[in-house]
Amino acid sequence: MEIFDDLEAEYDRLDGIFVTLSAEDWMRPSAAAGWSNVDVLLHLAQAEERVAATVKGDAMQERGAMSVDEAMDLWVRSERAGPEVVYPRWQAARRISVQVLRTADPAKASAWAAAALRPATMATTRLAEHWAHALDITGPLNIPYPDTDRLRHIARLGHRTLPYAFQLAGLEPVPVRAELTGPGGSNWRFGPEEAENVISGSLGAFCRVGAQRLKPEDSGLTTSGPHAATALRLLRNYAA
């Protein structure tokens, strides 16, 4: 499926950036609060290892009363290491995870953070997380990380999970349409044509709002309809 090729392409792009970083760069603070750049990469490696294990049938570790963010931070702190350890760990983990996802039963869902996911959807979450955390690393280092049309997968994920986001906020879900323009001028539309709630603008901005890397009011996205602004505020590309 196309998502697996696009996920692997994003991994390769990131690897091309990561290989250029010095030990000093890796130890600098990232845009993810409390984590260095190598901590962010460790988190991604841990997650890729967890993907492969989960899809193969291993049970996910219970996080108890902790939130996803709290559990991930504890996991990172428990396995902190230098880039000479973490970078090859991520390289191995990303290769294994995409191989496992490509060869898994496409109809079989595996347990994940908030719900069981089929391989294609799991791959989309991996793309979303790597892209968002790549911003956390490349931004502070002033490394160019231009948007690509691969963001359409992330936008589709964010749009599809809007009903879940509404429910988490204690609100009744409503139909929403997104009309987005990609970096090359391509147009992407998600949601029913008859929806009165419409979010319009940049594909990259939509994804950044969903990743909480950009505030809705700073995004340049426009909303129309009685609930579109609420939908934009609740938009998310990640699990609670």
PDB file of C-alpha atoms in Angstrom:
ATOM      1  CA  MET A   1       0.000   0.000   0.000  1.00  0.00           C
ATOM      2  CA  GLU A   2       1.057   3.573  -0.668  1.00  0.00           C
ATOM      3  CA  ILE A   3       1.285   4.487   3.028  1.00  0.00           C
ATOM      4  CA  PHE A   4       4.101   2.002   3.610  1.00  0.00           C
ATOM      5  CA  ASP A   5       6.154   3.443   0.735  1.00  0.00           C
ATOM      6  CA  ASP A   6       5.553   6.967   2.016  1.00  0.00           C
ATOM      7  CA  LEU A   7       6.441   5.984   5.574  1.00  0.00           C
ATOM      8  CA  GLU A   8       9.697   4.451   4.401  1.00  0.00           C
ATOM      9  CA  ALA A   9      10.442   7.548   2.327  1.00  0.00           C
ATOM     10  CA  GLU A  10       9.986   9.707   5.427  1.00  0.00           C
ATOM     11  CA  TYR A  11      12.255   7.419   7.448  1.00  0.00           C
ATOM     12  CA  ASP A  12      14.907   7.706   4.721  1.00  0.00           C
ATOM     13  CA  ARG A  13      14.631  11.490   4.649  1.00  0.00           C
ATOM     14  CA  LEU A  14      15.073  11.645   8.412  1.00  0.00           C
ATOM     15  CA  ASP A  15      18.013   9.240   8.330  1.00  0.00           C
ATOM     16  CA  GLY A  16      19.672  11.540   5.819  1.00  0.00           C
ATOM     17  CA  ILE A  17      19.325  14.388   8.319  1.00  0.00           C
ATOM     18  CA  PHE A  18      20.245  12.419  11.419  1.00  0.00           C
ATOM     19  CA  VAL A  19      23.484  11.097   9.948  1.00  0.00           C
ATOM     20  CA  THR A  20      24.754  14.684   9.606  1.00  0.00           C
ATOM     21  CA  LEU A  21      24.234  15.616  13.281  1.00  0.00           C
ATOM     22  CA  SER A  22      27.186  15.898  15.618  1.00  0.00           C
ATOM     23  CA  ALA A  23      27.284  14.509  19.135  1.00  0.00           C
ATOM     24  CA  GLU A  24      26.829  18.075  20.359  1.00  0.00           C
ATOM     25  CA  ASP A  25      23.739  18.538  18.184  1.00  0.00           C
ATOM     26  CA  TRP A  26      22.167  15.397  19.562  1.00  0.00           C
ATOM     27  CA  MET A  27      22.606  16.572  23.132  1.00  0.00           C
ATOM     28  CA  ARG A  28      21.047  20.005  22.540  1.00  0.00           C
ATOM     29  CA  PRO A  29      17.506  20.688  23.821  1.00  0.00           C
ATOM     30  CA  SER A  30      14.738  19.801  21.391  1.00  0.00           C
ATOM     31  CA  ALA A  31      11.421  21.593  21.077  1.00  0.00           C
ATOM     32  CA  ALA A  32       9.851  18.726  23.066  1.00  0.00           C
ATOM     33  CA  ALA A  33       9.848  20.014  26.645  1.00  0.00           C
ATOM     34  CA  GLY A  34      12.392  18.274  28.865  1.00  0.00           C
ATOM     35  CA  TRP A  35      13.926  16.178  26.086  1.00  0.00           C
ATOM     36  CA  SER A  36      17.188  16.553  24.242  1.00  0.00           C
ATOM     37  CA  ASN A  37      17.331  15.685  20.556  1.00  0.00           C
ATOM     38  CA  VAL A  38      18.691  12.236  21.368  1.00  0.00           C
ATOM     39  CA  ASP A  39      15.838  11.744  23.853  1.00  0.00           C
ATOM     40  CA  VAL A  40      13.377  12.408  21.033  1.00  0.00           C
ATOM     41  CA  LEU A  41      15.125   9.841  18.852  1.00  0.00           C
ATOM     42  CA  LEU A  42      15.099   7.351  21.714  1.00  0.00           C
ATOM     43  CA  HIS A  43      11.357   7.839  22.069  1.00  0.00           C
ATOM     44  CA  LEU A  44      10.915   7.138  18.356  1.00  0.00           C
ATOM     45  CA  ALA A  45      13.100   4.029  18.578  1.00  0.00           C
ATOM     46  CA  GLN A  46      11.140   2.733  21.555  1.00  0.00           C
ATOM     47  CA  ALA A  47       7.869   3.309  19.744  1.00  0.00           C
ATOM     48  CA  GLU A  48       9.046   1.515  16.595  1.00  0.00           C
ATOM     49  CA  GLU A  49      10.159  -1.453  18.680  1.00  0.00           C
ATOM     50  CA  ARG A  50       6.762  -1.455  20.369  1.00  0.00           C
ATOM     51  CA  VAL A  51       4.997  -1.384  16.987  1.00  0.00           C
ATOM     52  CA  ALA A  52       6.881  -4.448  15.776  1.00  0.00           C
ATOM     53  CA  ALA A  53       6.295  -6.351  19.001  1.00  0.00           C
ATOM     54  CA  THR A  54       2.605  -5.449  19.178  1.00  0.00           C
ATOM     55  CA  VAL A  55       1.840  -6.377  15.574  1.00  0.00           C
ATOM     56  CA  LYS A  56       3.644  -9.679  16.145  1.00  0.00           C
ATOM     57  CA  GLY A  57       1.255 -10.365  19.016  1.00  0.00           C
ATOM     58  CA  ASP A  58       3.069  -9.279  22.182  1.00  0.00           C
ATOM     59  CA  ALA A  59       0.806  -7.645  24.755  1.00  0.00           C
ATOM     60  CA  MET A  60       1.300  -3.941  25.361  1.00  0.00           C
ATOM     61  CA  GLN A  61       2.549  -2.954  28.786  1.00  0.00           C
ATOM     62  CA  GLU A  62      -0.170  -1.378  30.910  1.00  0.00           C
ATOM     63  CA  ARG A  63       0.491   2.249  31.839  1.00  0.00           C
ATOM     64  CA  GLY A  64      -1.911   2.305  34.775  1.00  0.00           C
ATOM     65  CA  ALA A  65      -3.237   5.733  35.659  1.00  0.00           C
ATOM     66  CA  MET A  66      -0.495   7.546  33.739  1.00  0.00           C
ATOM     67  CA  SER A  67      -1.270   9.462  30.583  1.00  0.00           C
ATOM     68  CA  VAL A  68       0.441   8.488  27.326  1.00  0.00           C
ATOM     69  CA  ASP A  69       2.808  11.459  27.674  1.00  0.00           C
ATOM     70  CA  GLU A  70       3.699  10.554  31.260  1.00  0.00           C
ATOM     71  CA  ALA A  71       4.340   6.928  30.341  1.00  0.00           C
ATOM     72  CA  MET A  72       6.507   7.889  27.361  1.00  0.00           C
ATOM     73  CA  ASP A  73       8.564  10.318  29.450  1.00  0.00           C
ATOM     74  CA  LEU A  74       9.166   7.676  32.116  1.00  0.00           C
ATOM     75  CA  TRP A  75      10.206   5.182  29.443  1.00  0.00           C
ATOM     76  CA  VAL A  76      12.673   7.631  27.906  1.00  0.00           C
ATOM     77  CA  ARG A  77      14.171   8.532  31.282  1.00  0.00           C
ATOM     78  CA  SER A  78      14.627   4.845  32.114  1.00  0.00           C
ATOM     79  CA  GLU A  79      16.668   4.119  28.963  1.00  0.00           C
ATOM     80  CA  ARG A  80      18.563   7.334  28.272  1.00  0.00           C
ATOM     81  CA  ALA A  81      21.783   6.848  26.333  1.00  0.00           C
ATOM     82  CA  GLY A  82      24.094   8.686  23.985  1.00  0.00           C
ATOM     83  CA  PRO A  83      23.636   9.032  20.230  1.00  0.00           C
ATOM     84  CA  GLU A  84      26.162   6.282  19.559  1.00  0.00           C
ATOM     85  CA  VAL A  85      23.642   3.888  21.141  1.00  0.00           C
ATOM     86  CA  VAL A  86      20.316   5.495  20.269  1.00  0.00           C
ATOM     87  CA  TYR A  87      20.873   6.309  16.601  1.00  0.00           C
ATOM     88  CA  PRO A  88      21.656   2.714  15.479  1.00  0.00           C
ATOM     89  CA  ARG A  89      18.845   1.506  17.741  1.00  0.00           C
ATOM     90  CA  TRP A  90      16.395   3.728  15.866  1.00  0.00           C
ATOM     91  CA  GLN A  91      17.792   2.656  12.493  1.00  0.00           C
ATOM     92  CA  ALA A  92      17.238  -1.003  13.339  1.00  0.00           C
ATOM     93  CA  ALA A  93      13.809  -0.393  14.873  1.00  0.00           C
ATOM     94  CA  ARG A  94      12.447   1.604  11.948  1.00  0.00           C
ATOM     95  CA  ARG A  95      13.516  -1.073   9.451  1.00  0.00           C
ATOM     96  CA  ILE A  96      11.899  -3.841  11.471  1.00  0.00           C
ATOM     97  CA  SER A  97       8.672  -1.955  12.145  1.00  0.00           C
ATOM     98  CA  VAL A  98       7.984  -1.096   8.510  1.00  0.00           C
ATOM     99  CA  GLN A  99       8.802  -4.653   7.446  1.00  0.00           C
ATOM    100  CA  VAL A 100       6.390  -6.035  10.041  1.00  0.00           C
ATOM    101  CA  LEU A 101       3.664  -3.605   9.017  1.00  0.00           C
ATOM    102  CA  ARG A 102       4.097  -4.387   5.313  1.00  0.00           C
ATOM    103  CA  THR A 103       3.784  -8.132   5.855  1.00  0.00           C
ATOM    104  CA  ALA A 104       1.047  -8.136   8.522  1.00  0.00           C
ATOM    105  CA  ASP A 105      -2.519  -9.213   7.824  1.00  0.00           C
ATOM    106  CA  PRO A 106      -4.039  -5.950   6.520  1.00  0.00           C
ATOM    107  CA  ALA A 107      -7.397  -6.708   8.157  1.00  0.00           C
ATOM    108  CA  LYS A 108      -6.041  -7.558  11.610  1.00  0.00           C
ATOM    109  CA  ALA A 109      -6.007  -4.767  14.187  1.00  0.00           C
ATOM    110  CA  SER A 110      -3.382  -4.623  16.934  1.00  0.00           C
ATOM    111  CA  ALA A 111      -3.730  -2.915  20.304  1.00  0.00           C
ATOM    112  CA  TRP A 112      -2.272   0.585  20.474  1.00  0.00           C
ATOM    113  CA  ALA A 113      -2.483   3.635  22.727  1.00  0.00           C
ATOM    114  CA  ALA A 114      -6.167   4.526  22.405  1.00  0.00           C
ATOM    115  CA  ALA A 115      -7.608   1.843  20.113  1.00  0.00           C
ATOM    116  CA  ALA A 116      -6.709  -1.231  18.090  1.00  0.00           C
ATOM    117  CA  LEU A 117      -5.268  -0.251  14.705  1.00  0.00           C
ATOM    118  CA  ARG A 118      -4.865  -2.040  11.397  1.00  0.00           C
ATOM    119  CA  PRO A 119      -1.380  -1.991   9.820  1.00  0.00           C
ATOM    120  CA  ALA A 120      -2.126   0.838   7.374  1.00  0.00           C
ATOM    121  CA  THR A 121      -3.481   3.064  10.139  1.00  0.00           C
ATOM    122  CA  MET A 122      -0.587   2.111  12.413  1.00  0.00           C
ATOM    123  CA  ALA A 123       1.817   3.133   9.645  1.00  0.00           C
ATOM    124  CA  THR A 124       0.022   6.466   9.373  1.00  0.00           C
ATOM    125  CA  THR A 125       0.497   7.085  13.094  1.00  0.00           C
ATOM    126  CA  ARG A 126       4.201   6.319  12.686  1.00  0.00           C
ATOM    127  CA  LEU A 127       4.441   8.851   9.875  1.00  0.00           C
ATOM    128  CA  ALA A 128       2.591  11.427  11.969  1.00  0.00           C
ATOM    129  CA  GLU A 129       4.790  10.926  15.019  1.00  0.00           C
ATOM    130  CA  HIS A 130       8.066  10.936  13.112  1.00  0.00           C
ATOM    131  CA  TRP A 131       7.091  14.057  11.202  1.00  0.00           C
ATOM    132  CA  ALA A 132       6.032  15.948  14.345  1.00  0.00           C
ATOM    133  CA  HIS A 133       9.133  14.975  16.294  1.00  0.00           C
ATOM    134  CA  ALA A 134      11.330  15.767  13.304  1.00  0.00           C
ATOM    135  CA  LEU A 135      10.046  19.326  13.665  1.00  0.00           C
ATOM    136  CA  ASP A 136      11.127  19.210  17.325  1.00  0.00           C
ATOM    137  CA  ILE A 137      14.669  18.318  16.265  1.00  0.00           C
ATOM    138  CA  THR A 138      15.171  20.265  13.041  1.00  0.00           C
ATOM    139  CA  GLY A 139      13.501  23.475  14.177  1.00  0.00           C
ATOM    140  CA  PRO A 140      15.882  24.394  17.022  1.00  0.00           C
ATOM    141  CA  LEU A 141      18.858  23.330  14.854  1.00  0.00           C
ATOM    142  CA  ASN A 142      17.655  25.511  11.947  1.00  0.00           C
ATOM    143  CA  ILE A 143      17.715  22.547   9.567  1.00  0.00           C
ATOM    144  CA  PRO A 144      15.336  22.843   6.595  1.00  0.00           C
ATOM    145  CA  TYR A 145      12.522  20.308   6.754  1.00  0.00           C
ATOM    146  CA  PRO A 146      10.119  21.232   3.950  1.00  0.00           C
ATOM    147  CA  ASP A 147       6.597  19.884   3.761  1.00  0.00           C
ATOM    148  CA  THR A 148       5.757  17.139   1.265  1.00  0.00           C
ATOM    149  CA  ASP A 149       2.490  15.725  -0.030  1.00  0.00           C
ATOM    150  CA  ARG A 150       3.053  12.800   2.344  1.00  0.00           C
ATOM    151  CA  LEU A 151       1.350  15.039   4.885  1.00  0.00           C
ATOM    152  CA  ARG A 152      -1.959  14.084   3.240  1.00  0.00           C
ATOM    153  CA  HIS A 153      -1.863  10.838   5.223  1.00  0.00           C
ATOM    154  CA  ILE A 154      -1.484  12.773   8.474  1.00  0.00           C
ATOM    155  CA  ALA A 155      -4.257  15.203   7.546  1.00  0.00           C
ATOM    156  CA  ARG A 156      -6.570  12.314   6.726  1.00  0.00           C
ATOM    157  CA  LEU A 157      -5.745  10.724  10.101  1.00  0.00           C
ATOM    158  CA  GLY A 158      -6.500  13.960  11.943  1.00  0.00           C
ATOM    159  CA  HIS A 159      -9.755  14.430  10.081  1.00  0.00           C
ATOM    160  CA  ARG A 160     -10.871  10.824  10.625  1.00  0.00           C
ATOM    161  CA  THR A 161     -10.283  11.113  14.366  1.00  0.00           C
ATOM    162  CA  LEU A 162     -12.270  14.339  14.791  1.00  0.00           C
ATOM    163  CA  PRO A 163     -15.307  12.420  16.146  1.00  0.00           C
ATOM    164  CA  TYR A 164     -13.019  10.909  18.807  1.00  0.00           C
ATOM    165  CA  ALA A 165     -11.626  14.352  19.615  1.00  0.00           C
ATOM    166  CA  PHE A 166     -15.143  15.770  19.992  1.00  0.00           C
ATOM    167  CA  GLN A 167     -16.123  12.914  22.292  1.00  0.00           C
ATOM    168  CA  LEU A 168     -13.007  13.393  24.452  1.00  0.00           C
ATOM    169  CA  ALA A 169     -14.095  17.004  24.890  1.00  0.00           C
ATOM    170  CA  GLY A 170     -17.595  15.896  25.901  1.00  0.00           C
ATOM    171  CA  LEU A 171     -19.134  17.250  22.701  1.00  0.00           C
ATOM    172  CA  GLU A 172     -21.387  15.704  20.082  1.00  0.00           C
ATOM    173  CA  PRO A 173     -19.431  15.013  16.865  1.00  0.00           C
ATOM    174  CA  VAL A 174     -20.468  16.975  13.787  1.00  0.00           C
ATOM    175  CA  PRO A 175     -19.620  16.569  10.073  1.00  0.00           C
ATOM    176  CA  VAL A 176     -16.562  18.601   9.058  1.00  0.00           C
ATOM    177  CA  ARG A 177     -14.938  19.050   5.667  1.00  0.00           C
ATOM    178  CA  ALA A 178     -11.285  19.974   5.218  1.00  0.00           C
ATOM    179  CA  GLU A 179     -10.164  21.656   1.999  1.00  0.00           C
ATOM    180  CA  LEU A 180      -6.371  21.738   2.009  1.00  0.00           C
ATOM    181  CA  THR A 181      -3.615  22.793  -0.371  1.00  0.00           C
ATOM    182  CA  GLY A 182      -0.352  20.841  -0.421  1.00  0.00           C
ATOM    183  CA  PRO A 183       3.151  22.294  -0.844  1.00  0.00           C
ATOM    184  CA  GLY A 184       3.134  21.647  -4.600  1.00  0.00           C
ATOM    185  CA  GLY A 185      -0.317  23.129  -5.126  1.00  0.00           C
ATOM    186  CA  SER A 186      -2.188  19.819  -4.967  1.00  0.00           C
ATOM    187  CA  ASN A 187      -5.641  19.910  -3.387  1.00  0.00           C
ATOM    188  CA  TRP A 188      -6.861  17.462  -0.746  1.00  0.00           C
ATOM    189  CA  ARG A 189     -10.451  17.264   0.479  1.00  0.00           C
ATOM    190  CA  PHE A 190     -11.650  15.202   3.427  1.00  0.00           C
ATOM    191  CA  GLY A 191     -15.210  14.911   4.694  1.00  0.00           C
ATOM    192  CA  PRO A 192     -18.686  15.144   3.184  1.00  0.00           C
ATOM    193  CA  GLU A 193     -19.286  17.741   0.503  1.00  0.00           C
ATOM    194  CA  GLU A 194     -22.525  18.783   2.194  1.00  0.00           C
ATOM    195  CA  ALA A 195     -20.876  19.536   5.549  1.00  0.00           C
ATOM    196  CA  GLU A 196     -21.555  23.112   6.652  1.00  0.00           C
ATOM    197  CA  ASN A 197     -18.448  23.144   8.849  1.00  0.00           C
ATOM    198  CA  VAL A 198     -15.373  23.703   6.686  1.00  0.00           C
ATOM    199  CA  ILE A 199     -11.670  24.160   7.479  1.00  0.00           C
ATOM    200  CA  SER A 200      -9.599  25.554   4.593  1.00  0.00           C
ATOM    201  CA  GLY A 201      -5.957  26.358   3.984  1.00  0.00           C
ATOM    202  CA  SER A 202      -2.484  24.847   4.026  1.00  0.00           C
ATOM    203  CA  LEU A 203      -2.008  21.097   4.363  1.00  0.00           C
ATOM    204  CA  GLY A 204       1.100  21.692   6.470  1.00  0.00           C
ATOM    205  CA  ALA A 205      -0.653  24.120   8.794  1.00  0.00           C
ATOM    206  CA  PHE A 206      -3.533  21.690   9.294  1.00  0.00           C
ATOM    207  CA  CYS A 207      -1.086  18.955  10.270  1.00  0.00           C
ATOM    208  CA  ARG A 208       0.883  21.257  12.571  1.00  0.00           C
ATOM    209  CA  VAL A 209      -2.265  22.280  14.419  1.00  0.00           C
ATOM    210  CA  GLY A 210      -3.184  18.603  14.778  1.00  0.00           C
ATOM    211  CA  ALA A 211       0.283  17.886  16.168  1.00  0.00           C
ATOM    212  CA  GLN A 212       0.038  20.846  18.567  1.00  0.00           C
ATOM    213  CA  ARG A 213       3.051  22.460  16.907  1.00  0.00           C
ATOM    214  CA  LEU A 214       1.012  25.471  15.794  1.00  0.00           C
ATOM    215  CA  LYS A 215      -1.854  27.356  17.406  1.00  0.00           C
ATOM    216  CA  PRO A 216      -5.059  27.524  15.354  1.00  0.00           C
ATOM    217  CA  GLU A 217      -5.075  31.316  15.542  1.00  0.00           C
ATOM    218  CA  ASP A 218      -1.537  31.443  14.091  1.00  0.00           C
ATOM    219  CA  SER A 219      -2.117  28.864  11.365  1.00  0.00           C
ATOM    220  CA  GLY A 220      -3.658  30.963   8.622  1.00  0.00           C
ATOM    221  CA  LEU A 221      -6.398  28.326   8.314  1.00  0.00           C
ATOM    222  CA  THR A 222      -9.926  29.632   7.849  1.00  0.00           C
ATOM    223  CA  THR A 223     -13.120  28.172   9.255  1.00  0.00           C
ATOM    224  CA  SER A 224     -16.755  28.503   8.285  1.00  0.00           C
ATOM    225  CA  GLY A 225     -19.868  27.046   9.832  1.00  0.00           C
ATOM    226  CA  PRO A 226     -20.993  26.942  13.472  1.00  0.00           C
ATOM    227  CA  HIS A 227     -18.575  24.241  14.660  1.00  0.00           C
ATOM    228  CA  ALA A 228     -15.547  24.448  12.359  1.00  0.00           C
ATOM    229  CA  ALA A 229     -13.503  26.604  14.747  1.00  0.00           C
ATOM    230  CA  THR A 230     -14.159  24.105  17.531  1.00  0.00           C
ATOM    231  CA  ALA A 231     -13.110  21.251  15.239  1.00  0.00           C
ATOM    232  CA  LEU A 232      -9.852  23.041  14.461  1.00  0.00           C
ATOM    233  CA  ARG A 233      -9.205  23.623  18.146  1.00  0.00           C
ATOM    234  CA  LEU A 234      -9.795  19.916  18.913  1.00  0.00           C
ATOM    235  CA  LEU A 235      -7.874  18.555  15.905  1.00  0.00           C
ATOM    236  CA  ARG A 236      -5.269  15.968  16.843  1.00  0.00           C
ATOM    237  CA  ASN A 237      -2.933  13.570  14.993  1.00  0.00           C
ATOM    238  CA  TYR A 238      -2.015  11.529  18.068  1.00  0.00           C
ATOM    239  CA  ALA A 239      -3.468   9.400  20.868  1.00  0.00           C
ATOM    240  CA  ALA A 240      -4.488  10.697  24.275  1.00  0.00           C
TER     241      ALA A 240
END
